[in-house]
Amino acid sequence: MKVVLIYSRREGLKMYSVQQLQACDFILKRIIYDHTSPLFEKKLKLVIEFKGTFWYGDFVDFDGRRVSQDKIAEDGEVFPLKYSIPGNEELPLMNKLWSYYANVAMPANRSDFWTNPFTQIKSLPLLFDRLVAILNTSTEDEPVSVLFPYLFNAKSVDKKIELPFINLENEVINLVSIIEITE
C-alpha cells in the first residue's frame, strides 16, 4: 500500500471538534462518490494529529447515499440506523455544512459561464483548502451529533498502530491533511 501525505498547515491553526470533522468527512466522501469529480473513486482520507501521532480513518460510515451507524433497540436487537443528508434533523451540523457546500457547488445566482469548482479540483492541497473553508463556517457551539464520536478504522500514518476506533469525545483535533491511499 502506498500512502501519499500532503502536509498542510495554515496560519492561525484552528482546532476542530469530532462533529465538525464528521461533517467534513461526509462532504469529502460525497465528493469522491460524485462521478463528475476528478477525484471520483479515489480512496481519500482526512489526516488528524492527535496526542502527537498522525492518524487517518473514517469519521462517518457512508454507503454512497447515507451515513449509517449501528444502534441497539430496546429489545436488544442490533440494527443499522441510516441518516440522509440533507434533511435529517438529528445531524444539524452536517446538514448546515452540506448546505454551504451545495451553495458553493450549485449557487442559485450562477452565470451561464459558471462551473462547479468541485468538478474541477484535482489537487489535494486545493481540496483541503476548500474543505477547511467550508469547515470554518461552523462554530464550536454547534449541536452535538447523534453519531459516535469516533475515528473508525484508525491507522497511524507511520503504520505502527492500527485500531478499530479512537474515542475523540470532548477533544479538539488538529486537521492537518488529506491523503490518498493506493494499494
PDB file of C-alpha atoms in Angstrom, residues 21 29 35-37 52-53 56 63-65 67 73 76 84 90 110 119 135 144 149 154-155 164 166-167 182:
ATOM      1  CA  LEU A  21     -14.715  16.527  11.288  1.00  0.00           C
ATOM      2  CA  LYS A  29     -16.938  11.154   0.812  1.00  0.00           C
ATOM      3  CA  HIS A  35     -18.855  10.637 -10.897  1.00  0.00           C
ATOM      4  CA  THR A  36     -18.300  14.192 -12.217  1.00  0.00           C
ATOM      5  CA  SER A  37     -15.409  14.768  -9.804  1.00  0.00           C
ATOM      6  CA  GLY A  52       1.427  13.623  18.930  1.00  0.00           C
ATOM      7  CA  THR A  53       0.511  10.990  16.306  1.00  0.00           C
ATOM      8  CA  TYR A  56      -6.302   8.670   9.295  1.00  0.00           C
ATOM      9  CA  ASP A  63     -22.649   3.996   1.748  1.00  0.00           C
ATOM     10  CA  GLY A  64     -22.701   6.419  -1.179  1.00  0.00           C
ATOM     11  CA  ARG A  65     -26.072   7.861  -0.202  1.00  0.00           C
ATOM     12  CA  VAL A  67     -24.448   7.986   6.783  1.00  0.00           C
ATOM     13  CA  ALA A  73     -33.092  -1.446  20.050  1.00  0.00           C
ATOM     14  CA  GLY A  76     -31.640  -5.920  22.306  1.00  0.00           C
ATOM     15  CA  SER A  84     -29.963  11.044   4.851  1.00  0.00           C
ATOM     16  CA  GLU A  90     -30.538  14.653  14.073  1.00  0.00           C
ATOM     17  CA  ARG A 110     -24.733  31.484 -11.086  1.00  0.00           C
ATOM     18  CA  THR A 119     -15.794  19.177 -10.534  1.00  0.00           C
ATOM     19  CA  LEU A 135     -15.486  23.697   7.858  1.00  0.00           C
ATOM     20  CA  VAL A 144     -23.668  17.579  19.457  1.00  0.00           C
ATOM     21  CA  PRO A 149     -17.535  10.496  18.473  1.00  0.00           C
ATOM     22  CA  ALA A 154      -7.872   4.359  12.724  1.00  0.00           C
ATOM     23  CA  LYS A 155      -4.371   3.911  11.362  1.00  0.00           C
ATOM     24  CA  PRO A 164     -10.807  -0.321  15.174  1.00  0.00           C
ATOM     25  CA  ILE A 166     -10.397   6.046  18.646  1.00  0.00           C
ATOM     26  CA  ASN A 167     -12.807   7.805  21.009  1.00  0.00           C
ATOM     27  CA  THR A 182      -3.300   3.383  -3.109  1.00  0.00           C
TER      28      THR A 182
END
